[in-house]
Coordinates of C-alpha atoms and ligand atoms in Angstrom, one line a residue:
M380 CA -178.4 -30.9 -128.3
P381 CA -175.2 -30.3 -130.9
F382 CA -174.7 -27.5 -132.3
A383 CA -171.5 -25.5 -133.8
G384 CA -169.9 -22.6 -132.2
L385 CA -168.7 -19.7 -134.6
I386 CA -166.2 -17.5 -132.6
L387 CA -165.8 -14.0 -133.5
A388 CA -162.0 -13.1 -132.5
A389 CA -160.9 -11.0 -135.8
G390 CA -161.4 -7.5 -134.0
M391 CA -158.6 -4.8 -133.3
S392 CA -159.0 -4.5 -129.8
R393 CA -158.4 -0.8 -129.7
R394 CA -160.0 -0.1 -126.4
M395 CA -157.4 -2.4 -124.8
K396 CA -154.3 -0.9 -125.8
T397 CA -152.4 -3.7 -126.2
E398 CA -149.8 -5.2 -128.4
T399 CA -151.4 -8.8 -127.6
P400 CA -154.3 -9.7 -129.3
K401 CA -157.4 -9.0 -127.1
V402 CA -158.4 -12.7 -126.8
L403 CA -155.1 -14.1 -125.5
H404 CA -154.9 -11.8 -122.4
K405 CA -155.8 -13.7 -119.6
V406 CA -158.8 -14.0 -117.1
C407 CA -158.1 -16.5 -114.0
G408 CA -154.7 -17.5 -115.7
L409 CA -156.5 -18.6 -118.8
P410 CA -156.6 -16.6 -122.1
I411 CA -160.3 -15.4 -122.7
I412 CA -160.8 -17.1 -125.7
D413 CA -159.7 -20.6 -123.9
H414 CA -162.5 -19.6 -121.8
V415 CA -164.8 -19.5 -124.9
I416 CA -163.7 -22.5 -126.3
S417 CA -164.1 -24.3 -123.2
N418 CA -167.4 -23.2 -122.1
L419 CA -168.5 -24.2 -125.9
Q420 CA -167.0 -27.6 -125.5
K421 CA -168.7 -28.0 -122.1
A422 CA -172.3 -26.9 -123.6
G423 CA -172.2 -29.6 -126.2
C424 CA -170.8 -28.2 -128.9
E425 CA -169.9 -30.7 -131.7
R426 CA -167.7 -28.2 -134.1
I427 CA -166.0 -25.1 -133.3
A428 CA -164.6 -22.3 -135.8
T429 CA -163.6 -19.2 -135.5
V430 CA -162.8 -16.0 -137.3
V431 CA -159.1 -14.7 -136.7
G432 CA -157.7 -11.2 -138.3
H433 CA -155.9 -8.5 -136.4
M434 CA -152.9 -10.7 -135.4
G435 CA -154.6 -14.1 -136.5
E436 CA -151.5 -15.9 -136.7
L437 CA -151.0 -15.4 -133.1
V438 CA -154.3 -16.2 -132.3
S439 CA -154.6 -19.3 -134.6
E440 CA -151.5 -20.5 -133.3
H441 CA -152.5 -20.5 -129.7
I442 CA -155.9 -22.1 -130.6
D443 CA -154.0 -24.7 -132.6
N444 CA -156.4 -27.5 -133.4
R445 CA -159.0 -26.9 -131.3
S446 CA -160.8 -25.1 -133.9
E447 CA -161.1 -24.3 -137.5
I448 CA -160.1 -21.3 -138.6
F449 CA -161.5 -18.8 -140.7
W450 CA -159.8 -15.4 -141.7
Q451 CA -161.1 -12.3 -141.8
H452 CA -158.4 -10.0 -143.9
E453 CA -160.2 -6.5 -143.4
R454 CA -162.0 -5.8 -140.2
L455 CA -165.5 -4.8 -141.4
G456 CA -168.0 -6.0 -138.9
T457 CA -169.3 -8.6 -137.2
A458 CA -171.4 -9.6 -139.8
H459 CA -168.5 -9.1 -142.0
A460 CA -166.2 -11.7 -139.9
V461 CA -169.4 -14.1 -140.1
M462 CA -169.3 -14.0 -143.7
Q463 CA -166.1 -15.3 -144.0
A464 CA -166.9 -19.0 -142.0
K465 CA -169.1 -19.2 -145.5
G466 CA -167.2 -22.9 -144.9
L467 CA -169.1 -23.5 -142.1
L468 CA -172.4 -22.0 -143.0
D469 CA -172.6 -23.8 -146.0
T470 CA -171.8 -27.2 -144.3
Y471 CA -173.5 -27.0 -141.0
G472 CA -177.3 -27.9 -140.9
R473 CA -178.1 -27.3 -137.3
T474 CA -177.9 -24.2 -134.9
V475 CA -175.0 -22.5 -135.4
L476 CA -174.1 -20.3 -132.2
V477 CA -172.5 -16.8 -132.9
I478 CA -170.4 -15.7 -129.8
P479 CA -167.7 -12.8 -129.5
G480 CA -164.3 -13.9 -128.2
D481 CA -164.5 -11.5 -125.6
V482 CA -167.2 -13.0 -123.6
P483 CA -165.3 -15.6 -121.2
A484 CA -167.9 -16.0 -118.5
V485 CA -171.1 -17.0 -119.8
R486 CA -172.0 -20.5 -118.3
P487 CA -172.2 -23.7 -120.5
E488 CA -175.4 -24.5 -119.2
T489 CA -176.7 -21.2 -120.2
I490 CA -175.5 -21.9 -123.5
S491 CA -177.3 -25.2 -124.1
R492 CA -180.5 -23.6 -122.3
M493 CA -180.4 -21.1 -125.2
V494 CA -179.5 -23.6 -127.9
A495 CA -182.5 -25.7 -126.6
E496 CA -184.8 -23.0 -126.5
H497 CA -184.0 -21.7 -129.8
E498 CA -184.7 -25.3 -131.2
A499 CA -187.9 -25.5 -129.4
G500 CA -189.1 -22.4 -130.2
G501 CA -188.5 -22.8 -134.1
A502 CA -186.9 -19.6 -134.5
A503 CA -184.9 -18.0 -137.1
A504 CA -182.2 -16.3 -134.1
T505 CA -182.2 -16.4 -130.5
V506 CA -180.2 -13.9 -128.8
L507 CA -178.9 -13.9 -125.2
T508 CA -179.9 -11.0 -123.6
M509 CA -179.3 -9.1 -120.0
E510 CA -180.7 -6.1 -118.2
L511 CA -177.8 -4.1 -116.8
D512 CA -178.3 -0.9 -114.7
D513 CA -175.5 0.6 -116.7
P514 CA -176.4 -0.6 -120.0
A515 CA -172.7 1.0 -121.1
A516 CA -172.1 0.6 -124.6
Y517 CA -173.8 -2.9 -125.2
G518 CA -176.3 -3.0 -128.2
R519 CA -179.8 -1.9 -126.8
I520 CA -182.8 -4.3 -127.3
V521 CA -185.3 -2.7 -128.9
R522 CA -189.2 -4.5 -128.3
D523 CA -192.4 -3.5 -129.8
A524 CA -195.6 -2.6 -128.1
F525 CA -196.4 -6.3 -127.1
G526 CA -192.9 -7.0 -125.8
D527 CA -191.5 -9.0 -129.0
F528 CA -188.2 -8.3 -130.3
T529 CA -187.7 -5.9 -133.1
A530 CA -184.3 -5.1 -133.2
I531 CA -180.7 -4.2 -131.6
V532 CA -179.5 -0.9 -131.9
E533 CA -175.5 -0.4 -131.5
F534 CA -175.1 2.2 -129.1
K535 CA -173.1 4.5 -131.0
D536 CA -176.3 4.6 -133.4
A537 CA -178.9 4.7 -130.7
S538 CA -181.1 8.0 -129.8
E539 CA -181.3 9.3 -126.5
D540 CA -184.4 7.4 -125.6
I541 CA -183.1 4.0 -126.9
R542 CA -179.9 4.4 -124.8
Q543 CA -182.3 4.6 -121.7
I544 CA -183.1 1.1 -122.4
R545 CA -181.5 -1.8 -120.1
E546 CA -182.0 -4.7 -121.8
V547 CA -178.5 -5.3 -124.2
S548 CA -177.4 -8.0 -126.5
T549 CA -174.5 -10.3 -125.0
G550 CA -173.7 -10.6 -128.6
I551 CA -174.0 -14.2 -128.4
I552 CA -176.6 -15.4 -130.5
A553 CA -177.9 -18.7 -132.1
F554 CA -179.1 -19.0 -135.8
D555 CA -180.4 -21.0 -138.3
P556 CA -177.8 -21.3 -140.5
A557 CA -179.8 -21.0 -143.7
K558 CA -181.7 -17.9 -142.4
L559 CA -178.4 -16.4 -141.5
K560 CA -177.2 -17.1 -144.9
D561 CA -179.8 -15.1 -146.4
A562 CA -180.0 -12.3 -143.9
L563 CA -176.2 -11.4 -144.3
Q564 CA -176.8 -10.5 -148.1
Y565 CA -178.7 -7.8 -147.0
I566 CA -176.6 -6.4 -144.3
G567 CA -175.3 -2.9 -145.2
N568 CA -172.6 -0.7 -143.3
K569 CA -174.7 2.6 -143.4
N570 CA -174.2 3.2 -139.5
A571 CA -172.3 5.4 -137.2
Q572 CA -169.3 2.9 -137.2
G573 CA -169.4 2.2 -141.1
E574 CA -169.6 -1.5 -140.4
Y575 CA -171.2 -4.4 -140.9
Y576 CA -173.3 -5.5 -137.6
L577 CA -174.3 -8.8 -137.3
T578 CA -177.0 -7.4 -135.1
D579 CA -178.6 -6.3 -138.5
A580 CA -179.2 -9.9 -139.0
L581 CA -182.1 -10.0 -136.7
M582 CA -183.6 -7.0 -138.0
I583 CA -183.5 -8.2 -141.0
L584 CA -184.8 -11.5 -140.1
Y585 CA -187.9 -10.1 -137.9
E586 CA -188.8 -7.5 -141.0
A587 CA -188.7 -10.7 -143.2
G588 CA -191.7 -12.3 -140.7
H589 CA -189.3 -14.8 -139.0
G590 CA -189.4 -15.4 -135.4
I591 CA -186.7 -13.8 -133.2
Q592 CA -186.3 -15.1 -129.6
A593 CA -184.6 -13.7 -126.8
V594 CA -183.4 -15.3 -124.0
L595 CA -182.7 -13.0 -120.3
L596 CA -179.9 -14.2 -118.5
E597 CA -180.3 -14.8 -114.9
D598 CA -176.7 -13.6 -113.8
C599 CA -175.8 -10.7 -115.8
D600 CA -172.5 -11.4 -114.8
E601 CA -172.2 -14.3 -117.4
G602 CA -172.7 -11.7 -120.3
I603 CA -169.4 -9.4 -119.6
G604 CA -168.1 -8.2 -122.7
I605 CA -164.3 -7.5 -122.4
N606 CA -163.5 -4.4 -124.5
S607 CA -161.2 -2.5 -121.8
R608 CA -158.6 -3.3 -118.9
Q609 CA -161.5 -2.6 -116.8
D610 CA -163.9 -5.0 -118.3
L611 CA -160.6 -7.5 -118.0
A612 CA -160.4 -6.7 -114.1
V613 CA -164.5 -7.1 -113.8
A614 CA -164.3 -10.4 -115.7
E615 CA -161.3 -11.3 -113.3
A616 CA -163.6 -10.8 -110.2
V617 CA -166.5 -12.7 -111.7
L618 CA -164.3 -15.7 -112.4
K619 CA -162.5 -15.5 -109.3
G620 CA -165.8 -15.8 -107.6
R621 CA -166.8 -18.3 -109.2
K622 CA -164.0 -20.5 -108.5
L623 CA -163.6 -19.9 -105.2
D624 CA -167.2 -20.6 -104.6
E625 CA -166.6 -23.9 -106.4
V626 CA -164.0 -24.8 -104.2
M627 CA -165.8 -24.0 -101.0
S628 CA -168.6 -26.0 -102.1
S629 CA -166.1 -28.7 -102.6
G630 CA -164.8 -28.6 -98.9
V631 CA -162.1 -26.3 -98.8
T632 CA -162.1 -23.2 -96.2
V633 CA -161.2 -19.8 -97.7
I634 CA -161.1 -17.6 -94.8
S635 CA -160.9 -14.4 -96.9
P636 CA -162.4 -14.4 -100.8
E637 CA -161.3 -10.9 -101.0
T638 CA -157.7 -11.6 -100.5
T639 CA -157.5 -14.8 -102.3
F640 CA -156.6 -15.4 -105.9
M641 CA -157.0 -18.5 -107.7
D642 CA -156.6 -20.0 -111.5
F643 CA -159.0 -21.7 -113.4
D644 CA -157.6 -24.9 -113.4
V645 CA -156.0 -24.7 -110.0
V646 CA -157.2 -27.9 -107.5
V647 CA -157.6 -28.1 -104.1
G648 CA -158.3 -31.1 -102.0
Q649 CA -161.0 -31.2 -99.0
D650 CA -160.5 -29.6 -95.8
T651 CA -157.6 -27.7 -96.9
V652 CA -157.4 -24.2 -95.5
I653 CA -156.4 -21.5 -97.6
H654 CA -155.6 -18.4 -95.1
P655 CA -155.5 -14.6 -96.3
Y656 CA -153.1 -13.0 -99.2
T657 CA -152.8 -16.6 -101.2
I658 CA -152.3 -17.0 -105.0
L659 CA -152.8 -20.0 -106.3
T660 CA -152.1 -20.0 -110.4
G661 CA -151.2 -21.9 -113.5
R662 CA -151.4 -25.8 -112.6
T663 CA -151.1 -25.8 -108.9
V664 CA -152.8 -28.9 -107.4
V665 CA -153.0 -28.9 -103.4
G666 CA -154.2 -32.2 -101.6
R667 CA -155.8 -32.5 -98.7
R668 CA -155.8 -30.9 -95.1
C669 CA -153.2 -28.6 -96.3
E670 CA -152.7 -25.0 -94.6
L671 CA -151.9 -22.5 -97.5
G672 CA -150.9 -18.9 -96.2
P673 CA -151.3 -16.6 -94.9
H674 CA -149.4 -14.6 -97.7
T675 CA -148.4 -17.5 -100.0
T676 CA -148.1 -17.8 -103.8
L677 CA -148.1 -21.2 -105.3
L678 CA -147.1 -20.9 -109.4
S679 CA -148.0 -24.4 -110.8
A680 CA -146.6 -26.0 -107.8
V681 CA -148.3 -29.3 -106.6
V682 CA -148.3 -29.9 -102.7
D683 CA -149.6 -33.0 -101.4
D684 CA -151.8 -34.0 -98.6
D685 CA -151.2 -32.5 -94.9
S686 CA -148.5 -30.4 -95.7
D687 CA -148.2 -26.2 -94.7
V688 CA -147.2 -23.5 -96.6
C689 CA -146.8 -20.0 -94.8
H690 CA -145.6 -16.5 -96.1
S691 CA -143.6 -18.2 -99.2
Y692 CA -143.4 -18.5 -102.4
A693 CA -143.3 -21.7 -104.8
R694 CA -142.8 -21.9 -108.4
E695 CA -142.9 -25.8 -110.5
C696 CA -142.3 -27.7 -107.8
H697 CA -143.4 -30.9 -105.7
I698 CA -144.1 -30.2 -102.0
G699 CA -144.7 -34.1 -100.8
P700 CA -146.9 -34.7 -98.0
Q701 CA -146.7 -33.6 -94.5
C702 CA -143.7 -30.9 -95.5
K703 CA -143.3 -27.8 -93.8
V704 CA -142.6 -24.5 -95.6
G705 CA -142.2 -21.4 -94.5
P706 CA -142.5 -19.1 -93.4
Y707 CA -140.6 -16.9 -95.9
A708 CA -139.0 -19.8 -98.1
Y709 CA -138.3 -19.5 -102.0
I710 CA -139.1 -22.7 -103.8
R711 CA -137.8 -22.8 -107.5
P712 CA -138.7 -25.1 -110.5
G713 CA -137.1 -28.5 -110.4
T714 CA -137.4 -29.1 -106.3
E715 CA -138.7 -31.8 -104.5
L716 CA -139.5 -32.0 -101.1
R717 CA -140.1 -35.7 -100.1
Q718 CA -142.4 -36.8 -97.2
G719 CA -142.0 -34.7 -93.8
A720 CA -139.1 -32.4 -95.4
K721 CA -138.8 -29.4 -94.0
A722 CA -137.8 -25.9 -95.7
G723 CA -137.9 -23.0 -93.3
S724 CA -137.5 -19.4 -92.8
F725 CA -135.5 -17.4 -95.3
V726 CA -134.5 -20.9 -97.2
E727 CA -134.0 -20.6 -101.1
I728 CA -134.3 -24.1 -102.6
K729 CA -133.4 -24.6 -106.4
N730 CA -133.8 -27.8 -108.9
S731 CA -132.7 -30.1 -105.8
V732 CA -134.7 -32.9 -103.9
I733 CA -135.1 -33.0 -100.1
G734 CA -135.6 -36.3 -99.1
E735 CA -137.8 -38.3 -96.6
G736 CA -137.5 -36.4 -93.2
S737 CA -134.8 -34.0 -94.1
K738 CA -134.6 -30.5 -92.8
V739 CA -133.5 -27.0 -94.1
P740 CA -134.8 -25.2 -91.3
H741 CA -133.2 -21.7 -91.5
L742 CA -131.4 -19.3 -93.5
S743 CA -129.8 -21.6 -96.5
Y744 CA -129.3 -21.9 -100.2
I745 CA -129.8 -25.2 -101.6
G746 CA -129.2 -25.5 -105.5
D747 CA -128.8 -28.4 -107.6
T748 CA -128.5 -30.7 -105.0
D749 CA -129.8 -34.3 -103.9
V750 CA -130.2 -34.6 -100.3
G751 CA -131.3 -38.0 -98.8
S752 CA -133.4 -38.8 -96.2
G753 CA -132.9 -37.8 -92.5
V754 CA -130.4 -35.4 -93.1
N755 CA -130.0 -31.8 -91.0
I756 CA -128.9 -28.7 -93.0
G757 CA -127.7 -26.2 -90.4
C758 CA -128.6 -22.8 -90.5
G759 CA -126.9 -20.7 -93.0
T760 CA -125.8 -23.4 -95.3
V761 CA -124.9 -22.1 -98.8
V762 CA -124.5 -24.8 -101.8
C763 CA -122.2 -22.9 -104.0
N764 CA -123.2 -24.7 -107.2
Y765 CA -121.9 -22.2 -109.5
D766 CA -118.7 -21.1 -110.8
G767 CA -119.6 -18.3 -113.0
F768 CA -119.4 -20.5 -116.2
K769 CA -121.3 -24.0 -115.1
K770 CA -123.4 -25.5 -112.4
Y771 CA -122.6 -28.3 -110.5
R772 CA -124.6 -30.9 -108.6
T773 CA -124.0 -32.0 -104.9
T774 CA -124.8 -35.1 -103.2
I775 CA -125.8 -35.6 -99.3
E776 CA -126.6 -38.9 -98.2
D777 CA -128.8 -40.2 -95.8
D778 CA -128.7 -39.1 -92.0
A779 CA -125.7 -36.7 -92.6
F780 CA -125.6 -34.1 -90.7
V781 CA -124.3 -30.3 -92.1
G782 CA -123.2 -28.1 -89.6
S783 CA -124.3 -24.2 -89.2
N784 CA -122.9 -22.0 -91.7
T785 CA -121.2 -24.2 -94.1
N786 CA -120.2 -23.9 -97.7
L787 CA -120.5 -27.0 -99.6
V788 CA -118.6 -26.1 -103.4
A789 CA -119.9 -28.3 -105.8
P790 CA -119.4 -30.9 -107.2
V791 CA -119.1 -32.4 -104.1
K792 CA -120.5 -35.3 -101.9
V793 CA -121.2 -35.6 -98.6
G794 CA -121.5 -39.5 -97.6
K795 CA -124.2 -41.3 -95.5
G796 CA -124.2 -40.1 -92.0
S797 CA -121.2 -38.2 -92.0
Y798 CA -121.0 -35.0 -89.9
I799 CA -119.9 -31.4 -91.2
A800 CA -118.2 -29.0 -88.4
T801 CA -120.0 -25.8 -88.0
G802 CA -118.4 -23.1 -90.7
S803 CA -116.6 -25.4 -92.8
T804 CA -115.7 -24.8 -96.1
I805 CA -116.5 -28.4 -98.1
T806 CA -114.5 -28.0 -101.2
A807 CA -113.6 -32.5 -101.2
D808 CA -116.1 -35.3 -101.0
V809 CA -116.6 -36.3 -97.2
P810 CA -116.3 -39.9 -96.7
E811 CA -119.4 -41.8 -95.2
G812 CA -119.5 -41.6 -91.3
A813 CA -116.5 -39.4 -91.3
L814 CA -116.4 -35.9 -89.6
A815 CA -115.5 -33.3 -91.9
V816 CA -113.6 -30.0 -90.4
A817 CA -112.6 -27.6 -92.9
R818 CA -112.0 -24.3 -91.2
A819 CA -108.9 -22.4 -89.9
R820 CA -108.2 -23.8 -86.3
Q821 CA -108.7 -21.2 -83.6
E822 CA -106.0 -19.4 -81.9
N823 CA -106.7 -17.5 -78.6
K824 CA -103.9 -14.6 -77.7
E825 CA -104.2 -14.5 -73.8
G826 CA -104.2 -11.0 -72.4
W827 CA -104.4 -9.4 -76.1
A828 CA -107.4 -7.2 -75.4
E829 CA -106.2 -5.6 -72.4
R830 CA -103.0 -4.8 -73.9
K831 CA -104.8 -3.5 -77.0
R832 CA -107.1 -1.1 -74.7
R833 CA -103.9 -0.2 -72.6
L834 CA -102.3 0.9 -75.5
A835 CA -105.0 2.8 -77.5
K836 CA -105.7 4.7 -74.4
A837 CA -101.7 5.7 -73.9
D838 CA -102.3 7.2 -77.8
K839 CA -105.0 9.2 -76.6
D840 CA -103.8 10.6 -73.8
N841 CA -100.4 11.6 -75.6
Ligands
UD1_672 C1 -170.7 -6.3 -129.6 C2 -172.1 -6.2 -130.5 C3 -173.3 -5.7 -129.4 C4 -173.0 -6.4 -128.4 C5 -171.3 -6.5 -127.8 C6 -171.8 -7.5 -126.4 C7 -172.2 -5.8 -132.8 C8 -171.9 -4.8 -134.3 N1 -172.0 -5.4 -131.9 O1 -170.5 -5.0 -129.6 O2 -174.2 -5.6 -129.8 O3 -174.1 -5.7 -127.2 O4 -170.6 -7.2 -128.8 O5 -170.4 -7.8 -126.0 O6 -172.0 -7.0 -132.8 N2 -165.0 -8.8 -134.5 C9 -164.2 -9.4 -135.7 N3 -164.4 -8.7 -137.0 C10 -164.9 -7.4 -136.7 C11 -165.5 -6.8 -135.9 C12 -165.7 -7.2 -134.7 O7 -164.4 -10.5 -135.8 O8 -164.9 -6.7 -138.3 C13 -164.9 -9.7 -133.1 C14 -164.2 -8.6 -132.1 O9 -162.7 -9.5 -132.4 C15 -164.9 -9.5 -131.1 C16 -166.5 -9.6 -131.3 O10 -166.5 -9.7 -133.0 O11 -164.3 -10.3 -130.3 C17 -167.5 -7.8 -131.4 O12 -166.7 -7.2 -131.6 P1 -166.6 -5.8 -130.5 O13 -166.0 -4.9 -131.3 O14 -166.0 -6.1 -129.5 O15 -168.2 -5.4 -130.4 P2 -168.6 -4.8 -129.3 O16 -168.9 -3.0 -129.7 O17 -168.9 -5.1 -128.1
CA673 CA1 -166.9 -6.8 -127.2

């Protein structure tokens, strides 16, 4: 059922104590307003408008072309915010759904159900409500003796009796736009906050004899409005729980949902197992049959099928199929591990390609390097890619063997199938098939230790 969505996002977000617009704070890795926009889109919304004001440039810039923008230059309340969207109300004939920009968890199905019920009931307005054990500062739904809706009373204006009411407004209200426009003219600001409340439109319409409906949420988690950092944490838990539920339903094992964190856009393939204390954020995409964690963080990383990443941190990189990463690896942006490659313990790799089947098993730094296939990088190898001014690239060709504790001073090329002796500091290219030894030759001084001990003892006895 087509409808228009009107997002209110001009408020000051005082209770958040923030220098960032409230709707740009993230929940499950996405700004709150992105959840709102995407929920509207998924619900079949054909036109989206947003009212911005406080730090509105940042908000409208972020929204970009996903919504029309209306400006509310003074924050005089939610009804005043809606009035600024005259351009929408004057030109749109079907249902207009007003939604606060700080309610990110409502399900698209709920929005479409509500719009359908609104239209089927022929109501002037339909409000989405919820029953809470602790109704906090939400607007209370007041009903008459027959149980019919009569008004929404804001917490600050509510008497003790009304504060006892557990049914509250989610702030999501579907309107017939012509009737909404009529009602807006009569809204005053004589209330505890001196604001023009949108909620008063319902009372005005009710008193004018129009039908008002209330649709009750089955799952109250959907109605959470984010006013404070505490609310932000609650919303995070709700949306994260839903995301994990979704991936488990699609065939992913999450051993410990309490300690697993996953952003909204993350994709995980079937039969992957996620061990405890694992965090997957941003645009991370994980293939099938992988083992992730324990204690692993992937930030916008791509991991292909059948790879294992444990006790590691990987960011903006591509871990190919059948790779082994960790424990304790740090894979940095621009890195690609090709099929069957290994980045083992205490290994840091930056902006490098590790070719098919190549191994960096222990204690190494590889930066700005192109490693071919079948290469073995010995323990403790360091690519010296930076001379204090510039970074240089290193090339290690197929099947080369880099001995332990080698320094590769970039730019340098290690030829195909060549060997580097342990402990070498390589400053010049190594030809294909050669052995490079770049360390001082060992000298043994026979009997030296015994002489030293004797001298030391004599010294002490004197
Ligand atoms: C509002 C509702 C309350 C409801 C609750 C649900 C009103 C008066 N109150 O209360 O009934 O239970 O949401 O979460 O509507 N905004 C503007 N311009 C303004 C004022 C606010 O655009 O002048 C925007 C805010 O940015 C916010 C939304 O409207 O996204 C709601 O405002 P907020 O101050 O958060 O209202 P609540 O006290 O939460
Ligand atoms: Ca709010």
